[in-house]
Coordinates of C-alpha atoms and ligand atoms in Angstrom, one line a residue:
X807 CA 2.8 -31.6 7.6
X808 CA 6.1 -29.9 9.4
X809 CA 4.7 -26.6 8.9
X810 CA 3.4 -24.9 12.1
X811 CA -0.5 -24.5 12.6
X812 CA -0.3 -20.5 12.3
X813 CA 1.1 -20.0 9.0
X814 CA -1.0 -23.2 7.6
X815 CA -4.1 -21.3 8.7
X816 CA -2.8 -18.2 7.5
X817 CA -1.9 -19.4 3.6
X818 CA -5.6 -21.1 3.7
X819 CA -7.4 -18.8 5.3
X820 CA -5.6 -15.2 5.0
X821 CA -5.5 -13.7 1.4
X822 CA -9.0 -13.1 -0.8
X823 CA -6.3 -11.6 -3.2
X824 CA -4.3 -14.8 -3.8
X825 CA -7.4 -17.2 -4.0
X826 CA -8.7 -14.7 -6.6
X827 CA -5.4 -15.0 -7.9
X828 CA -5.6 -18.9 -8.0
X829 CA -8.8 -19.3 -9.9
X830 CA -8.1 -16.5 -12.3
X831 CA -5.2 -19.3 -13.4
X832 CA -8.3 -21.9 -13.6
X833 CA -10.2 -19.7 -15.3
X834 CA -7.6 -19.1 -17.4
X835 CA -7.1 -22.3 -18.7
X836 CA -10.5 -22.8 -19.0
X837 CA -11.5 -20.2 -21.3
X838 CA -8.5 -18.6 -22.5
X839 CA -6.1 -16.0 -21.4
X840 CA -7.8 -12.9 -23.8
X841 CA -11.8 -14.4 -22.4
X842 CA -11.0 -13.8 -19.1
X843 CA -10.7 -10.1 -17.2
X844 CA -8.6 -9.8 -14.6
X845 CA -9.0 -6.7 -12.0
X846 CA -7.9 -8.7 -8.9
X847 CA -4.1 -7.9 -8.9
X848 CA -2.4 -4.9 -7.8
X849 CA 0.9 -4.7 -10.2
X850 CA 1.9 -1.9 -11.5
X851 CA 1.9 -1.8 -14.9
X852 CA 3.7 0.9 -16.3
X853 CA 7.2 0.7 -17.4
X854 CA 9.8 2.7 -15.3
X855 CA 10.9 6.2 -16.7
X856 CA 13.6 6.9 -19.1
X857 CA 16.0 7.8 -16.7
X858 CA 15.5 4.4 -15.0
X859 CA 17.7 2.7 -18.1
X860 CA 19.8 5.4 -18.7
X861 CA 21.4 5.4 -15.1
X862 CA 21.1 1.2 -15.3
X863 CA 23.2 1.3 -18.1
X864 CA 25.9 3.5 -16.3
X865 CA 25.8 1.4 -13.5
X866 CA 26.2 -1.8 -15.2
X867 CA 29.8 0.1 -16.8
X868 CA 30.8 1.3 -13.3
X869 CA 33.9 -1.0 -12.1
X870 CA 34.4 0.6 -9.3
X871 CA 35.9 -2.6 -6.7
X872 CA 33.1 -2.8 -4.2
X873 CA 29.8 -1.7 -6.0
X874 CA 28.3 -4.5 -5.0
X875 CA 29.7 -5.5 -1.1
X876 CA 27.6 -5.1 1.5
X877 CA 27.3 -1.8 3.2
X878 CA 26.1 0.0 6.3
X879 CA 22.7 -1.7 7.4
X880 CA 20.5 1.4 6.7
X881 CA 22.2 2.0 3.5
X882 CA 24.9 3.7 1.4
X883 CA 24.8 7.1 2.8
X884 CA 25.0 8.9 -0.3
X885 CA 21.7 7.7 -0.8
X886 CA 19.9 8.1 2.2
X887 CA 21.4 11.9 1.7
X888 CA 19.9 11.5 -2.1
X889 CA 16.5 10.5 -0.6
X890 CA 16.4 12.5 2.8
X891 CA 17.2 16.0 0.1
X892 CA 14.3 14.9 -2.4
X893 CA 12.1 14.3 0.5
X894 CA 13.2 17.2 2.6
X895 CA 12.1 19.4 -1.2
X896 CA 8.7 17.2 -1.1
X897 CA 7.8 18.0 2.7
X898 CA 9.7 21.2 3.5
X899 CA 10.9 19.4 6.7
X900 CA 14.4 19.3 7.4
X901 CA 15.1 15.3 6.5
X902 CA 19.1 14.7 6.8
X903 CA 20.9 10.9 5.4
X904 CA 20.3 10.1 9.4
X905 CA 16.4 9.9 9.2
X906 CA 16.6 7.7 6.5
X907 CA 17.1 4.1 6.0
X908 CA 16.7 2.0 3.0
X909 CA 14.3 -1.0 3.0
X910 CA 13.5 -3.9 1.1
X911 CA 10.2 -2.0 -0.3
X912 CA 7.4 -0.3 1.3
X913 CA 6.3 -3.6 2.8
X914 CA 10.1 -4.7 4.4
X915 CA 10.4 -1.0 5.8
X916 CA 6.5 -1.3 7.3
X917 CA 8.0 -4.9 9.1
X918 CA 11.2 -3.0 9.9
X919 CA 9.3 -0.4 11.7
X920 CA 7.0 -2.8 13.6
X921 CA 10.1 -5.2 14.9
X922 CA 11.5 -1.6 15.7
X923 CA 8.6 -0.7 18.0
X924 CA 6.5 -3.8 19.2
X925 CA 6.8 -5.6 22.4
X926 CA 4.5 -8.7 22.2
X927 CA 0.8 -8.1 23.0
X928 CA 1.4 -4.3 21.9
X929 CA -1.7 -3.4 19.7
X930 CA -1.5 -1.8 16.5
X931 CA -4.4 0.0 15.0
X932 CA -5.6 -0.4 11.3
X933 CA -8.3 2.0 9.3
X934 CA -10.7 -0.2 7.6
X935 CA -10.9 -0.4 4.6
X936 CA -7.2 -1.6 5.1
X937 CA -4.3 -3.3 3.1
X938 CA -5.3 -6.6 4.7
X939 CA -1.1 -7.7 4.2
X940 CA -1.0 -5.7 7.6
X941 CA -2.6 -8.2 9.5
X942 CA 0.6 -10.4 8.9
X943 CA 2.9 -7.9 9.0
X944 CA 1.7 -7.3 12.8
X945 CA 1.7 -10.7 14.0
X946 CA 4.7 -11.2 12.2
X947 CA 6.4 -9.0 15.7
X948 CA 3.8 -10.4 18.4
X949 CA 2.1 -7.8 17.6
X950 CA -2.1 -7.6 17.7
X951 CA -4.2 -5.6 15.4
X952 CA -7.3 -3.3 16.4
X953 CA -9.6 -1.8 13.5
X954 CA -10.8 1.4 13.3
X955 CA -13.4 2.5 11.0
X956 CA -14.3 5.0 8.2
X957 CA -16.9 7.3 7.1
X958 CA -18.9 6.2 4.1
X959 CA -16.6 8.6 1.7
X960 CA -13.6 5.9 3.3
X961 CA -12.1 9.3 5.1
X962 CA -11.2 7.4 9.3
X963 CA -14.1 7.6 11.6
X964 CA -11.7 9.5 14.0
X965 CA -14.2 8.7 16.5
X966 CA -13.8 5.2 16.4
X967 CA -10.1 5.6 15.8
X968 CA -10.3 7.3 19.8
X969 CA -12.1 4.0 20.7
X970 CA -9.8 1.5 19.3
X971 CA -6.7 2.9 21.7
X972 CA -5.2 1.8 24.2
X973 CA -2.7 1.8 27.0
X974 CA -1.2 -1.2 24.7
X975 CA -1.3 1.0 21.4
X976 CA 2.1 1.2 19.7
X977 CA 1.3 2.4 16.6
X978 CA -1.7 3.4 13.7
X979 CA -0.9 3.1 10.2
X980 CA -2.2 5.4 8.4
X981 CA -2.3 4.5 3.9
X982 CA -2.9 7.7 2.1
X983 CA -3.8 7.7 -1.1
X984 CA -5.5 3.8 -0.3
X985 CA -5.6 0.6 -1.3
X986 CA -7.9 -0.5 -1.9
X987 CA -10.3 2.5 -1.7
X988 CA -7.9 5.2 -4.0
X989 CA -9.0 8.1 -1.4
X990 CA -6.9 10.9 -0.3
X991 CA -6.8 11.6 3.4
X992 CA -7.2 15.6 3.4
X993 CA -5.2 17.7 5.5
X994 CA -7.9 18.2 8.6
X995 CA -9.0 14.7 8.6
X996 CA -4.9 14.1 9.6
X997 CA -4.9 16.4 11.7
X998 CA -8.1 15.0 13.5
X999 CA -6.0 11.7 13.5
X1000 CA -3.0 13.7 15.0
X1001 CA -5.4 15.1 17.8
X1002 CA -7.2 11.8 18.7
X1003 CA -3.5 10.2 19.3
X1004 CA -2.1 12.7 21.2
X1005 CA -5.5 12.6 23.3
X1006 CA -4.7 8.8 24.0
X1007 CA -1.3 9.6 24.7
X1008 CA -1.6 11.9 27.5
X1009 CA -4.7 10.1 29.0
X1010 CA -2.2 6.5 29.2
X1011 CA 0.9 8.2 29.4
X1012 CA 2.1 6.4 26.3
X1013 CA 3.8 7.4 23.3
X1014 CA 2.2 6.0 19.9
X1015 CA 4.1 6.1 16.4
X1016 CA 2.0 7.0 13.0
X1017 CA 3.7 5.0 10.3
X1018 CA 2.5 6.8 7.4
X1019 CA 2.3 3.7 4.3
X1020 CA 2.7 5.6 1.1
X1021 CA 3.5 3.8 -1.7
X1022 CA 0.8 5.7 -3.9
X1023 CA 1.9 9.6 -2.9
X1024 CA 2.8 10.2 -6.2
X1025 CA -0.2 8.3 -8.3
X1026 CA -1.9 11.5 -7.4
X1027 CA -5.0 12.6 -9.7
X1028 CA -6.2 15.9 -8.0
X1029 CA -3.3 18.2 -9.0
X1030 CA -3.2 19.2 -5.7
X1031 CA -0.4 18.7 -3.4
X1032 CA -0.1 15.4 -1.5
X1033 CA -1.3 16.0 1.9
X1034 CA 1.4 14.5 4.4
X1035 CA 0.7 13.2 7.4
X1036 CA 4.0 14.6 8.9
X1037 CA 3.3 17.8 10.1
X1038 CA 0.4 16.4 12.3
X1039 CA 2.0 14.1 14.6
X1040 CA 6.0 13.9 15.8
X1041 CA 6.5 10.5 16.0
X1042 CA 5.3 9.8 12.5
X1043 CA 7.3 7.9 10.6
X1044 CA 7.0 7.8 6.5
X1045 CA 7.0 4.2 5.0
X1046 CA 7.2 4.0 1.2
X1047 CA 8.7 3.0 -1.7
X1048 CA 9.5 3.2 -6.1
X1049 CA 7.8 0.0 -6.5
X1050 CA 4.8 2.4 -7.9
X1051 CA 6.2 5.8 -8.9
X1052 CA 9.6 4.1 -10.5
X1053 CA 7.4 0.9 -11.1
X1054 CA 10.0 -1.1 -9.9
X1055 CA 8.1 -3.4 -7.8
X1056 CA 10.2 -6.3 -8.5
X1057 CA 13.5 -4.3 -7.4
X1058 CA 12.2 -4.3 -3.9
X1059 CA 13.6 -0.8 -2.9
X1060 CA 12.3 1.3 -0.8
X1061 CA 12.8 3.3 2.6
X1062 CA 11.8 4.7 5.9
X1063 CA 11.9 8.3 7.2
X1064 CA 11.8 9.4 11.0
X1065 CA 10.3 12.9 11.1
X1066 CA 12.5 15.4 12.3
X1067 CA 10.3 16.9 14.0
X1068 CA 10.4 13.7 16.5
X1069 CA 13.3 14.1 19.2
X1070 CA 13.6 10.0 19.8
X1071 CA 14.1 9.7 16.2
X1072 CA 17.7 8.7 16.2
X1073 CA 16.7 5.3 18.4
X1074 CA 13.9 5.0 16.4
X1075 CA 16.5 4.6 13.6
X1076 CA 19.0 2.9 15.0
X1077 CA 16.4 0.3 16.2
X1078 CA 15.3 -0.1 12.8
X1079 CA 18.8 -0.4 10.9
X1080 CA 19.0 -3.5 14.0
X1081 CA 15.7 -5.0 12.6
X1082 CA 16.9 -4.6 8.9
X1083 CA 19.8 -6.6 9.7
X1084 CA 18.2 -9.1 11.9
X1085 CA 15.2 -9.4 9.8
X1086 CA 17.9 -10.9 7.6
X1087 CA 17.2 -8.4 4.9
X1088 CA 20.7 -6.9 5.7
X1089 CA 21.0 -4.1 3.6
X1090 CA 18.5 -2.7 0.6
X1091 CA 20.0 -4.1 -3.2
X1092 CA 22.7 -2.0 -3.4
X1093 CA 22.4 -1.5 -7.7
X1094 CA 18.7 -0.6 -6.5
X1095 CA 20.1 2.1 -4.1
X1096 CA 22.6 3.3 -6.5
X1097 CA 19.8 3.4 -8.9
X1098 CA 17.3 5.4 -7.1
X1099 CA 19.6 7.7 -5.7
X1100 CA 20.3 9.4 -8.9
X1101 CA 16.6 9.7 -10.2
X1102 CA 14.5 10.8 -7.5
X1103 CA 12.7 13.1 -9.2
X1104 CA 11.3 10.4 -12.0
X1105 CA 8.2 9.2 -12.3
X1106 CA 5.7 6.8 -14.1
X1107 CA 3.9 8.6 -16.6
X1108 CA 0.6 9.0 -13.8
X1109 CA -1.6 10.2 -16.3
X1110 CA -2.1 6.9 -18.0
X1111 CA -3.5 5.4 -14.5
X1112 CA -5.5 8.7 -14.8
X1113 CA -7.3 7.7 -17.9
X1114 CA -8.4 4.2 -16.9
X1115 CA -9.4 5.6 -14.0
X1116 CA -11.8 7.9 -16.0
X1117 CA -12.7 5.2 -18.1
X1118 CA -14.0 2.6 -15.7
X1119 CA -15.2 5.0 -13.4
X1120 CA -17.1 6.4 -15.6
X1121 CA -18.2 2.8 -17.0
X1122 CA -19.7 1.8 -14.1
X1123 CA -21.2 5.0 -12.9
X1124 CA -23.2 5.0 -15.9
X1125 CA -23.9 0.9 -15.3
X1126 CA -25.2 2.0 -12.0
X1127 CA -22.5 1.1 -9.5
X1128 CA -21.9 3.0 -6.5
X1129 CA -18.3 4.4 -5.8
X1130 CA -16.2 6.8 -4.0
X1131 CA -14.2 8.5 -7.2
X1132 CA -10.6 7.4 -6.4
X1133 CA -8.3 10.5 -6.0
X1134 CA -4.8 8.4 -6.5
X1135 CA -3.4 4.9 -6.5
X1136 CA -4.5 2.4 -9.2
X1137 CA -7.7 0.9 -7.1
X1138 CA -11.5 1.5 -7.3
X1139 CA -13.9 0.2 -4.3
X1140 CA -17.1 0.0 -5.7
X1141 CA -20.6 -0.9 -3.8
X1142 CA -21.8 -4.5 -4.4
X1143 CA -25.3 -4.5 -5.6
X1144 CA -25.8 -7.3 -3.9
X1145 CA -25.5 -7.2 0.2
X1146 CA -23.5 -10.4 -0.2
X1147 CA -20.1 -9.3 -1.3
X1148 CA -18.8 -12.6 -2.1
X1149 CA -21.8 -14.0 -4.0
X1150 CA -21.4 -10.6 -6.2
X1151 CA -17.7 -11.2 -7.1
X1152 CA -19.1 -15.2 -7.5
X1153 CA -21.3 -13.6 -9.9
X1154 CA -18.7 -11.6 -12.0
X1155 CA -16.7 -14.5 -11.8
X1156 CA -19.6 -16.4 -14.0
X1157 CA -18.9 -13.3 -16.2
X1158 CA -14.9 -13.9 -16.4
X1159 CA -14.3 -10.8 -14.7
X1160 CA -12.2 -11.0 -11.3
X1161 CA -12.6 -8.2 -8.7
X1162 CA -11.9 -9.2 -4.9
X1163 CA -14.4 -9.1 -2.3
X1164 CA -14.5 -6.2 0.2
X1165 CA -14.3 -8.5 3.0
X1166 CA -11.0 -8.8 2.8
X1167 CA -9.9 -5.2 3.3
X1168 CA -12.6 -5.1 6.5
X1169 CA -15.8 -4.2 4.2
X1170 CA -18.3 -6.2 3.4
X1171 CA -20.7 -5.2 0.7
X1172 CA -17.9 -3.8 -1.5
X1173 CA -15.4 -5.3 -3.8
X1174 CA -11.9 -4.0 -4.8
X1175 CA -11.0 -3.8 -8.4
X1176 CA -7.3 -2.6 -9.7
X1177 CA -7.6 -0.4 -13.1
X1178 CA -3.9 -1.2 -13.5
X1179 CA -4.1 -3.5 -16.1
X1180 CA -3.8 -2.9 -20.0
X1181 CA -6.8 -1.4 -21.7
X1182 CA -7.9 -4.5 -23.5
X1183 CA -8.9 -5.8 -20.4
X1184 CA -10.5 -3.1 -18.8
X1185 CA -12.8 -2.6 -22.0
X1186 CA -13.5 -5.9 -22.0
X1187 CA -14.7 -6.4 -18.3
X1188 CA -17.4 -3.4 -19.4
X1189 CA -19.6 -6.2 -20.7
X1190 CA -19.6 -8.7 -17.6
X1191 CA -20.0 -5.5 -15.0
X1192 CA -22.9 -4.6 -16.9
X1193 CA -24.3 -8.7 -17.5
X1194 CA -23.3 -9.4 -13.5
X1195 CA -25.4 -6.0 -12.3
X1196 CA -28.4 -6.3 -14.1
X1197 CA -28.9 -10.0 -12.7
X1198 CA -27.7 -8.7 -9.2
X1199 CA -31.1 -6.8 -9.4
X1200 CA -33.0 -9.4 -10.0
X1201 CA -31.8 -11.6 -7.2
Ligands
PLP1317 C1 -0.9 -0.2 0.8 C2 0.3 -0.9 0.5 N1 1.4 -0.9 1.3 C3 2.5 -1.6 1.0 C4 2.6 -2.3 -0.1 C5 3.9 -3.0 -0.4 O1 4.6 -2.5 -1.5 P1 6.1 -2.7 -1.7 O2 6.7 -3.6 -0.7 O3 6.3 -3.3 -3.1 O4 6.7 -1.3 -1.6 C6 1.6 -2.4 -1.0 C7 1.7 -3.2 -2.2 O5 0.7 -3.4 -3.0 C8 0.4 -1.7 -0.7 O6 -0.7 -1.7 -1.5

């Protein structure tokens, strides 16, 4: 094979999610699509809002000669003014078009901002239980990934965040509300974070970046504000995108956000409008950008995530599972009753019920199921969580 050694090792070895993925097709075929439960996936499954097809359709009559040329690297600037206003209304800090690029979704912007920042060998650190796509996304800029840990409520252990830098650390990523654990990251606990990064800085005389991952902000079940990361480090840089709160995954638009409060901002952004380019995404889809710009105050309808939520949560609590209660996102992280992770998801699979093992977010002894699926399935997998724990115990 041509291929180099890396990525072959990568595609066999890298993603629990996709081999779940794999033999859910087998299993599929096996036993028939409506037999078989699948939790393993993470795509969002609500349609986009009204507004998405009303300003679609207006687009598609807008003749204007060069809707669809490229454009600056970072964007059209009427959008990153649309985005930087909504965000600046979200935050209360004073975003302006210039602290704003747009980016091929949460996880081109998150590769944007690495290429922006990493010389090779430069460590980034990663809070386990972690979106395990990070990994790549690193090494994908020569970069090398350090884990930190969390407390058993999945809040960062900010202790051993303080352990895992370094004179080489570049950057933590922080992903609040989580996947795959659904917790919110309260206010003190980022502050703790803000304090343990500044600590390193002044001890190695670096300068470390937070880039703040959230996709989920707005999948948000507590009704109470989303607790930014912003205000508790400068060089914090917000990494999201509507692939979730628009559910327009397959649009792939999203964008990054320098903090104003951060005075090297503007090369921050100019280096990243480089990478954007050079990354040979060039510029976000422009009809996506249009798009966005005029509905940023849409949204999925959240409380339908809310009520399968409620529903499996409260399936397997009375089963006897053991889980943190998710706060946002579409993702539960339950104990396995088993100490053996992988022979517990095994196990449901015998029960045609696909969950993904907690060793592949960095935490054994749990597994990761996604609620975002129709509730058809998540009735049915009651049955096969109940079958696969009460055999678990005898084991
Ligand atoms: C934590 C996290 N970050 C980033 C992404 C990438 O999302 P997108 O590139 O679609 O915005 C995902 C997608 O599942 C995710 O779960």
């Amino acid at each position: 094979m041509a291929i180099s050694k890396k990525i072959r090792e990568q595609i066999t070895q890298g993603s629990w999610i996709r081999r779940m993925f794999e033999e859910g097709i087998a299993l599929k075929k096996k036993h028939g699509v409506d037999k078989v439960f699948d939790l393993s996936l993470g795509n969002p499954i609500l349609e986009p809002p009204p507004e998405f097809r009303t300003e679609l359709l207006r687009l598609a009559q807008d003749e204007t000669p060069g809707t669809h040329r490229y454009m600056p690297n970072g964007g059209f600037p009427e959008t990153r003014a649309a985005v930087a206003a909504a965000l600046a209304k979200e935050t209360g800090a004073a975003f302006t078009a210039a602290d704003v690029i747009m980016t091929c979704g949460a996880g081109g912007g998150m590769n944007v901002a690495l290429k922006a920042i990493l010389d090779p060998g430069d460590e980034v650190v990663v809070i386990a239980p972690y979106f395990p796509e990070y990994f790549f996304y690193i090494d994908n800029h020569g970069g090398v990934t350090k884990i930190a840990s969390s407390d058993p409520d999945f809040l960062p252990d900010t202790d051993s965040l303080g352990r895992a830098l370094t004179p080489r650390t570049r950057a933590v990523i922080v992903n609040s509300p989580n996947n795959p654990t659904g917790t919110v990251y309260p206010a003190e606990r980022l502050a703790q974070i803000g304090q343990a990064i500044r600590r390193a800085e002044s001890r190695f005389g670096t300068e470390i970046y937070v880039l703040s991952d959230e996709p989920y902000r707005k999948l948000l079940f507590t009704g109470a504000p989303f607790p930014f990361v912003l205000p508790h480090h400068a060089r914090t840089v917000v990494v999201t995108s509507h692939s979730k709160d628009l559910g327009l995954a397959g649009e792939r638009i999203g964008f990054l956000a320098a903090n104003p409060a951060d005075p090297g901002r503007a090369e921050f952004v100019e280096a990243s409008t480089y990478a954007n380019r050079t990354l040979g995404f060039v510029n976000a889809p422009a009809m996506a950008q249009r798009l966005v710009a005029r509905i940023q105050d849409a949204l999925v309808d959240v409380d339908a995530y809310r009520k399968k939520r409620d529903f499996l949560y409260g399936a397997l609590s009375e089963i006897g599972y053991e889980c943190v209660e998710p706060q946002g996102a579409f993702y539960m992280f339950p104990k396995s009753p088993m100490p053996d992770d992988r022979a517990f998801v095994a196990l449901l699979q015998s029960k045609l019920v696909l969950v993904v093992p907690g060793t592949g977010f960095g935490s054994p002894g749990y597994f990761r199921l996604s609620y975002c699926v129709d509730d058809r399935t998540l009735e049915g997998s009651v049955k096969g969580f109940a079958e696969a724990f009460e055999e678990a115990k005898s084991r």
